[in-house]
Amino acid sequence: MTLIEVCHLYQVEKWTLRRIADNFKTDHHRIKRILIAGGVVITNENRLRAPLTDEHKKKIGEKSRGRKAWNKGMRADELTIRRLIKARMRTLIDLDIYPDLYRLQFLIRITSRHFKHLGYCDGVRKEFLDKFYFDEQFNRLYDRWQESGENKWYYPSIDHISSKFNGENWNLDNLQFLTWFENRAKAEMNQDEWEKFKVNTNTKSDLFR
C-alpha cells in the first residue's frame, strides 16, 4: 500500500475511506491519516461505496420482508430537515437566518457541487449564502424557475461574469446567476461582450435575466 495507490483510489476512483481500507485490509482511520499527510482534502462528496454482495442483498431482503415503511407518504418537519442539513454540512453557520428552506437548500447544493471553490470552509460558505440568498437577480430567477414548474431552461445556473476561460476567478464579485439557457448562450464571453452581442444581434428571450 503506497500513498499513490491510496490517493488514486480516493481522488480518481472516488472510493470511500472504508472501501479503501477493506481493499488493503486495514482500518479507515489509517487511510484517512495517510491522505491528510499527503495533503488530500477529505470529503464525503460523490464517494463510491463497495457494491453489495449477493449474500448482503439476501440478508437485507430477509430483514425487510414484511416490514412497513413507517414514513411512507410522510415528510419530515422543517426543523428536522434544518438539523439534518446542518449535521450533513458539519457547519456552525446559523442557518435559521435564511428563512426559506428550499431556497437555502438550492444554494447549499451549489456550494457542495463547487466544494473546492465555494464549500471548503464555513467562512466561504457563509459569504456565498449571505450574498446570493438576498441577491435580487438570483431570487428573481429562482422564482421564475419555480413558476415554470422547474423547467430546466429556467434553472438558476452559476456564471462567471468574466469568463473562467480567461483566467478562472471564483471571487464572489465575479459570480452571478443566469438561467441555464442564458449561461449556455453566453458561453465563453464575459458580461460586457455578452451584452454587446445581444444588442448587436437583437437577441432577446424571456429566459434572459
PDB file of C-alpha atoms in Angstrom:
ATOM      1  CA  MET A   1       0.000   0.000   0.000  1.00  0.00           C
ATOM      2  CA  THR A   2       1.528   3.305  -1.133  1.00  0.00           C
ATOM      3  CA  LEU A   3       0.381   6.920  -0.928  1.00  0.00           C
ATOM      4  CA  ILE A   4      -0.014   6.970  -4.730  1.00  0.00           C
ATOM      5  CA  GLU A   5      -2.280   3.902  -4.656  1.00  0.00           C
ATOM      6  CA  VAL A   6      -4.404   5.306  -1.831  1.00  0.00           C
ATOM      7  CA  CYS A   7      -4.691   8.739  -3.471  1.00  0.00           C
ATOM      8  CA  HIS A   8      -5.647   7.174  -6.808  1.00  0.00           C
ATOM      9  CA  LEU A   9      -8.481   5.172  -5.241  1.00  0.00           C
ATOM     10  CA  TYR A  10      -9.703   8.166  -3.233  1.00  0.00           C
ATOM     11  CA  GLN A  11      -9.335  11.021  -5.725  1.00  0.00           C
ATOM     12  CA  VAL A  12      -9.709   9.290  -9.108  1.00  0.00           C
ATOM     13  CA  GLU A  13     -11.843   6.221  -8.397  1.00  0.00           C
ATOM     14  CA  LYS A  14     -13.812   8.131  -5.706  1.00  0.00           C
ATOM     15  CA  TRP A  15     -13.820   5.198  -3.262  1.00  0.00           C
ATOM     16  CA  THR A  16     -14.888   5.711   0.351  1.00  0.00           C
ATOM     17  CA  LEU A  17     -12.314   5.505   3.147  1.00  0.00           C
ATOM     18  CA  ARG A  18     -13.813   2.224   4.359  1.00  0.00           C
ATOM     19  CA  ARG A  19     -13.751   0.691   0.895  1.00  0.00           C
ATOM     20  CA  ILE A  20     -10.067   1.572   0.504  1.00  0.00           C
ATOM     21  CA  ALA A  21      -9.344   0.228   3.993  1.00  0.00           C
ATOM     22  CA  ASP A  22     -11.083  -3.060   3.183  1.00  0.00           C
ATOM     23  CA  ASN A  23      -9.110  -3.305  -0.045  1.00  0.00           C
ATOM     24  CA  PHE A  24      -5.805  -3.060   1.854  1.00  0.00           C
ATOM     25  CA  LYS A  25      -7.094  -4.983   4.902  1.00  0.00           C
ATOM     26  CA  THR A  26      -6.572  -2.109   7.309  1.00  0.00           C
ATOM     27  CA  ASP A  27      -8.841   0.405   9.072  1.00  0.00           C
ATOM     28  CA  HIS A  28     -10.268   3.597   7.599  1.00  0.00           C
ATOM     29  CA  HIS A  29      -8.640   5.804  10.262  1.00  0.00           C
ATOM     30  CA  ARG A  30      -5.223   4.814   8.949  1.00  0.00           C
ATOM     31  CA  ILE A  31      -6.299   5.560   5.377  1.00  0.00           C
ATOM     32  CA  LYS A  32      -7.535   8.979   6.479  1.00  0.00           C
ATOM     33  CA  ARG A  33      -4.212   9.758   8.200  1.00  0.00           C
ATOM     34  CA  ILE A  34      -2.297   8.751   5.062  1.00  0.00           C
ATOM     35  CA  LEU A  35      -4.420  11.007   2.844  1.00  0.00           C
ATOM     36  CA  ILE A  36      -4.177  14.004   5.191  1.00  0.00           C
ATOM     37  CA  ALA A  37      -0.391  13.546   5.414  1.00  0.00           C
ATOM     38  CA  GLY A  38      -0.380  13.630   1.611  1.00  0.00           C
ATOM     39  CA  GLY A  39      -2.259  16.935   1.566  1.00  0.00           C
ATOM     40  CA  VAL A  40      -5.582  15.497   0.382  1.00  0.00           C
ATOM     41  CA  VAL A  41      -8.813  17.204   1.488  1.00  0.00           C
ATOM     42  CA  ILE A  42     -11.221  14.665   2.983  1.00  0.00           C
ATOM     43  CA  THR A  43     -14.823  14.949   1.775  1.00  0.00           C
ATOM     44  CA  ASN A  44     -17.857  12.676   1.571  1.00  0.00           C
ATOM     45  CA  GLU A  45     -18.941  14.151  -1.748  1.00  0.00           C
ATOM     46  CA  ASN A  46     -19.569  11.696  -4.613  1.00  0.00           C
ATOM     47  CA  ARG A  47     -17.979   8.696  -2.896  1.00  0.00           C
ATOM     48  CA  LEU A  48     -18.468   5.226  -4.400  1.00  0.00           C
ATOM     49  CA  ARG A  49     -19.213   2.523  -1.867  1.00  0.00           C
ATOM     50  CA  ALA A  50     -18.288  -1.095  -2.465  1.00  0.00           C
ATOM     51  CA  PRO A  51     -21.035  -2.954  -4.385  1.00  0.00           C
ATOM     52  CA  LEU A  52     -23.270  -5.143  -2.249  1.00  0.00           C
ATOM     53  CA  THR A  53     -22.540  -8.856  -2.354  1.00  0.00           C
ATOM     54  CA  ASP A  54     -25.355 -11.298  -3.168  1.00  0.00           C
ATOM     55  CA  GLU A  55     -25.179 -12.521   0.427  1.00  0.00           C
ATOM     56  CA  HIS A  56     -25.587  -8.987   1.771  1.00  0.00           C
ATOM     57  CA  LYS A  57     -28.524  -8.315  -0.560  1.00  0.00           C
ATOM     58  CA  LYS A  58     -30.154 -11.531   0.634  1.00  0.00           C
ATOM     59  CA  LYS A  59     -29.774 -10.526   4.292  1.00  0.00           C
ATOM     60  CA  ILE A  60     -31.277  -7.092   3.619  1.00  0.00           C
ATOM     61  CA  GLY A  61     -34.198  -8.713   1.808  1.00  0.00           C
ATOM     62  CA  GLU A  62     -34.832 -11.107   4.704  1.00  0.00           C
ATOM     63  CA  LYS A  63     -34.754  -8.308   7.274  1.00  0.00           C
ATOM     64  CA  SER A  64     -37.017  -6.081   5.194  1.00  0.00           C
ATOM     65  CA  ARG A  65     -39.593  -8.734   4.368  1.00  0.00           C
ATOM     66  CA  GLY A  66     -42.954  -7.784   5.839  1.00  0.00           C
ATOM     67  CA  ARG A  67     -41.655  -4.523   7.278  1.00  0.00           C
ATOM     68  CA  LYS A  68     -43.871  -1.478   6.771  1.00  0.00           C
ATOM     69  CA  ALA A  69     -42.333   1.818   5.806  1.00  0.00           C
ATOM     70  CA  TRP A  70     -43.126   3.953   8.852  1.00  0.00           C
ATOM     71  CA  ASN A  71     -42.525   7.204   6.989  1.00  0.00           C
ATOM     72  CA  LYS A  72     -44.247   6.344   3.711  1.00  0.00           C
ATOM     73  CA  GLY A  73     -46.147   9.364   2.494  1.00  0.00           C
ATOM     74  CA  MET A  74     -44.778  11.484   5.335  1.00  0.00           C
ATOM     75  CA  ARG A  75     -42.428  14.438   5.136  1.00  0.00           C
ATOM     76  CA  ALA A  76     -40.045  15.485   7.879  1.00  0.00           C
ATOM     77  CA  ASP A  77     -40.896  18.789   9.511  1.00  0.00           C
ATOM     78  CA  GLU A  78     -38.796  21.818   8.621  1.00  0.00           C
ATOM     79  CA  LEU A  79     -36.939  21.902  11.947  1.00  0.00           C
ATOM     80  CA  THR A  80     -35.813  18.305  11.470  1.00  0.00           C
ATOM     81  CA  ILE A  81     -34.706  18.998   7.890  1.00  0.00           C
ATOM     82  CA  ARG A  82     -32.674  22.006   9.039  1.00  0.00           C
ATOM     83  CA  ARG A  83     -30.972  19.913  11.711  1.00  0.00           C
ATOM     84  CA  LEU A  84     -30.146  17.218   9.165  1.00  0.00           C
ATOM     85  CA  ILE A  85     -28.720  19.784   6.740  1.00  0.00           C
ATOM     86  CA  LYS A  86     -26.564  21.314   9.464  1.00  0.00           C
ATOM     87  CA  ALA A  87     -25.292  17.907  10.573  1.00  0.00           C
ATOM     88  CA  ARG A  88     -24.527  16.872   6.999  1.00  0.00           C
ATOM     89  CA  MET A  89     -22.639  20.117   6.358  1.00  0.00           C
ATOM     90  CA  ARG A  90     -20.802  19.867   9.698  1.00  0.00           C
ATOM     91  CA  THR A  91     -21.261  23.596   9.991  1.00  0.00           C
ATOM     92  CA  LEU A  92     -21.563  26.171  12.762  1.00  0.00           C
ATOM     93  CA  ILE A  93     -23.418  28.588  10.453  1.00  0.00           C
ATOM     94  CA  ASP A  94     -26.755  29.758  11.868  1.00  0.00           C
ATOM     95  CA  LEU A  95     -28.996  28.546   9.044  1.00  0.00           C
ATOM     96  CA  ASP A  96     -32.101  29.996  10.713  1.00  0.00           C
ATOM     97  CA  ILE A  97     -31.229  33.439   9.341  1.00  0.00           C
ATOM     98  CA  TYR A  98     -32.246  32.098   5.906  1.00  0.00           C
ATOM     99  CA  PRO A  99     -35.995  31.524   6.395  1.00  0.00           C
ATOM    100  CA  ASP A 100     -36.883  29.980   3.002  1.00  0.00           C
ATOM    101  CA  LEU A 101     -35.746  26.366   3.439  1.00  0.00           C
ATOM    102  CA  TYR A 102     -35.951  25.343  -0.219  1.00  0.00           C
ATOM    103  CA  ARG A 103     -34.097  28.428  -1.451  1.00  0.00           C
ATOM    104  CA  LEU A 104     -31.459  27.708   1.186  1.00  0.00           C
ATOM    105  CA  GLN A 105     -31.178  24.056   0.123  1.00  0.00           C
ATOM    106  CA  PHE A 106     -30.742  25.124  -3.500  1.00  0.00           C
ATOM    107  CA  LEU A 107     -27.785  27.378  -2.631  1.00  0.00           C
ATOM    108  CA  ILE A 108     -26.224  24.778  -0.351  1.00  0.00           C
ATOM    109  CA  ARG A 109     -26.276  22.298  -3.231  1.00  0.00           C
ATOM    110  CA  ILE A 110     -24.330  24.839  -5.296  1.00  0.00           C
ATOM    111  CA  THR A 111     -21.641  25.091  -2.590  1.00  0.00           C
ATOM    112  CA  SER A 112     -21.437  21.285  -2.478  1.00  0.00           C
ATOM    113  CA  ARG A 113     -21.218  20.988  -6.258  1.00  0.00           C
ATOM    114  CA  HIS A 114     -18.349  23.502  -6.327  1.00  0.00           C
ATOM    115  CA  PHE A 115     -16.876  22.404  -2.994  1.00  0.00           C
ATOM    116  CA  LYS A 116     -13.276  23.235  -3.942  1.00  0.00           C
ATOM    117  CA  HIS A 117     -14.202  26.885  -4.529  1.00  0.00           C
ATOM    118  CA  LEU A 118     -17.362  27.603  -2.532  1.00  0.00           C
ATOM    119  CA  GLY A 119     -17.801  24.952   0.151  1.00  0.00           C
ATOM    120  CA  TYR A 120     -14.488  24.048   1.721  1.00  0.00           C
ATOM    121  CA  CYS A 121     -14.987  26.030   4.959  1.00  0.00           C
ATOM    122  CA  ASP A 122     -17.733  27.830   6.884  1.00  0.00           C
ATOM    123  CA  GLY A 123     -16.365  31.295   6.154  1.00  0.00           C
ATOM    124  CA  VAL A 124     -16.524  30.803   2.383  1.00  0.00           C
ATOM    125  CA  ARG A 125     -19.936  29.111   2.510  1.00  0.00           C
ATOM    126  CA  LYS A 126     -21.433  31.848   4.676  1.00  0.00           C
ATOM    127  CA  GLU A 127     -20.155  34.606   2.382  1.00  0.00           C
ATOM    128  CA  PHE A 128     -21.745  32.803  -0.564  1.00  0.00           C
ATOM    129  CA  LEU A 129     -25.077  32.297   1.243  1.00  0.00           C
ATOM    130  CA  ASP A 130     -25.167  35.886   2.513  1.00  0.00           C
ATOM    131  CA  LYS A 131     -24.523  37.263  -0.962  1.00  0.00           C
ATOM    132  CA  PHE A 132     -26.899  35.168  -3.022  1.00  0.00           C
ATOM    133  CA  TYR A 133     -29.736  34.340  -0.611  1.00  0.00           C
ATOM    134  CA  PHE A 134     -30.512  38.070  -0.547  1.00  0.00           C
ATOM    135  CA  ASP A 135     -29.431  38.761  -4.140  1.00  0.00           C
ATOM    136  CA  GLU A 136     -32.194  40.340  -6.245  1.00  0.00           C
ATOM    137  CA  GLN A 137     -31.136  38.712  -9.520  1.00  0.00           C
ATOM    138  CA  PHE A 138     -30.831  35.218  -8.028  1.00  0.00           C
ATOM    139  CA  ASN A 139     -34.220  35.487  -6.311  1.00  0.00           C
ATOM    140  CA  ARG A 140     -35.935  36.728  -9.451  1.00  0.00           C
ATOM    141  CA  LEU A 141     -34.514  33.801 -11.441  1.00  0.00           C
ATOM    142  CA  TYR A 142     -35.316  31.299  -8.692  1.00  0.00           C
ATOM    143  CA  ASP A 143     -38.933  32.496  -8.503  1.00  0.00           C
ATOM    144  CA  ARG A 144     -39.271  32.339 -12.291  1.00  0.00           C
ATOM    145  CA  TRP A 145     -37.874  28.790 -12.270  1.00  0.00           C
ATOM    146  CA  GLN A 146     -40.414  27.764  -9.627  1.00  0.00           C
ATOM    147  CA  GLU A 147     -43.250  29.407 -11.561  1.00  0.00           C
ATOM    148  CA  SER A 148     -42.180  27.470 -14.677  1.00  0.00           C
ATOM    149  CA  GLY A 149     -42.592  24.174 -12.824  1.00  0.00           C
ATOM    150  CA  GLU A 150     -38.804  23.858 -12.506  1.00  0.00           C
ATOM    151  CA  ASN A 151     -38.313  23.878 -16.257  1.00  0.00           C
ATOM    152  CA  LYS A 152     -34.643  23.044 -16.917  1.00  0.00           C
ATOM    153  CA  TRP A 153     -34.168  26.042 -19.226  1.00  0.00           C
ATOM    154  CA  TYR A 154     -35.050  28.394 -16.357  1.00  0.00           C
ATOM    155  CA  TYR A 155     -32.803  26.637 -13.816  1.00  0.00           C
ATOM    156  CA  PRO A 156     -30.638  29.249 -11.965  1.00  0.00           C
ATOM    157  CA  SER A 157     -27.075  28.453 -13.035  1.00  0.00           C
ATOM    158  CA  ILE A 158     -23.902  29.904 -11.504  1.00  0.00           C
ATOM    159  CA  ASP A 159     -21.985  32.006 -14.037  1.00  0.00           C
ATOM    160  CA  HIS A 160     -18.606  33.748 -14.172  1.00  0.00           C
ATOM    161  CA  ILE A 161     -19.143  37.401 -15.094  1.00  0.00           C
ATOM    162  CA  SER A 162     -15.646  37.451 -16.544  1.00  0.00           C
ATOM    163  CA  SER A 163     -15.308  34.090 -18.271  1.00  0.00           C
ATOM    164  CA  LYS A 164     -13.340  31.486 -16.327  1.00  0.00           C
ATOM    165  CA  PHE A 165     -11.653  30.544 -19.592  1.00  0.00           C
ATOM    166  CA  ASN A 166      -9.912  33.914 -19.457  1.00  0.00           C
ATOM    167  CA  GLY A 167      -8.344  33.071 -16.101  1.00  0.00           C
ATOM    168  CA  GLU A 168     -10.562  31.170 -13.648  1.00  0.00           C
ATOM    169  CA  ASN A 169     -11.849  33.521 -10.966  1.00  0.00           C
ATOM    170  CA  TRP A 170     -14.199  32.275  -8.252  1.00  0.00           C
ATOM    171  CA  ASN A 171     -14.295  35.517  -6.275  1.00  0.00           C
ATOM    172  CA  LEU A 172     -17.884  36.278  -5.273  1.00  0.00           C
ATOM    173  CA  ASP A 173     -17.857  39.595  -7.125  1.00  0.00           C
ATOM    174  CA  ASN A 174     -17.169  37.630 -10.324  1.00  0.00           C
ATOM    175  CA  LEU A 175     -20.136  35.294  -9.839  1.00  0.00           C
ATOM    176  CA  GLN A 176     -23.775  35.730 -10.743  1.00  0.00           C
ATOM    177  CA  PHE A 177     -26.798  33.562 -11.514  1.00  0.00           C
ATOM    178  CA  LEU A 178     -28.248  33.252 -15.016  1.00  0.00           C
ATOM    179  CA  THR A 179     -30.815  30.836 -16.345  1.00  0.00           C
ATOM    180  CA  TRP A 180     -29.267  27.600 -17.578  1.00  0.00           C
ATOM    181  CA  PHE A 181     -30.256  28.610 -21.118  1.00  0.00           C
ATOM    182  CA  GLU A 182     -28.612  32.055 -20.954  1.00  0.00           C
ATOM    183  CA  ASN A 183     -25.493  30.662 -19.315  1.00  0.00           C
ATOM    184  CA  ARG A 184     -25.025  28.254 -22.221  1.00  0.00           C
ATOM    185  CA  ALA A 185     -25.681  31.004 -24.764  1.00  0.00           C
ATOM    186  CA  LYS A 186     -23.169  33.350 -23.079  1.00  0.00           C
ATOM    187  CA  ALA A 187     -20.565  30.569 -23.235  1.00  0.00           C
ATOM    188  CA  GLU A 188     -17.011  31.962 -23.002  1.00  0.00           C
ATOM    189  CA  MET A 189     -17.993  35.625 -23.373  1.00  0.00           C
ATOM    190  CA  ASN A 190     -17.549  37.982 -20.446  1.00  0.00           C
ATOM    191  CA  GLN A 191     -20.578  40.009 -19.393  1.00  0.00           C
ATOM    192  CA  ASP A 192     -19.710  43.113 -21.438  1.00  0.00           C
ATOM    193  CA  GLU A 193     -19.192  41.031 -24.579  1.00  0.00           C
ATOM    194  CA  TRP A 194     -22.459  39.199 -23.971  1.00  0.00           C
ATOM    195  CA  GLU A 195     -24.443  42.437 -23.510  1.00  0.00           C
ATOM    196  CA  LYS A 196     -22.986  43.900 -26.719  1.00  0.00           C
ATOM    197  CA  PHE A 197     -23.707  40.648 -28.578  1.00  0.00           C
ATOM    198  CA  LYS A 198     -27.364  40.768 -27.533  1.00  0.00           C
ATOM    199  CA  VAL A 199     -27.705  44.364 -28.684  1.00  0.00           C
ATOM    200  CA  ASN A 200     -25.871  43.878 -31.989  1.00  0.00           C
ATOM    201  CA  THR A 201     -27.792  40.718 -32.892  1.00  0.00           C
ATOM    202  CA  ASN A 202     -31.118  41.842 -31.389  1.00  0.00           C
ATOM    203  CA  THR A 203     -31.078  38.629 -29.323  1.00  0.00           C
ATOM    204  CA  LYS A 204     -33.988  38.576 -26.894  1.00  0.00           C
ATOM    205  CA  SER A 205     -35.623  35.941 -24.740  1.00  0.00           C
ATOM    206  CA  ASP A 206     -37.686  35.759 -21.563  1.00  0.00           C
ATOM    207  CA  LEU A 207     -35.075  33.189 -20.492  1.00  0.00           C
ATOM    208  CA  PHE A 208     -32.550  36.009 -20.134  1.00  0.00           C
ATOM    209  CA  ARG A 209     -32.185  37.823 -16.824  1.00  0.00           C
TER     210      ARG A 209
END
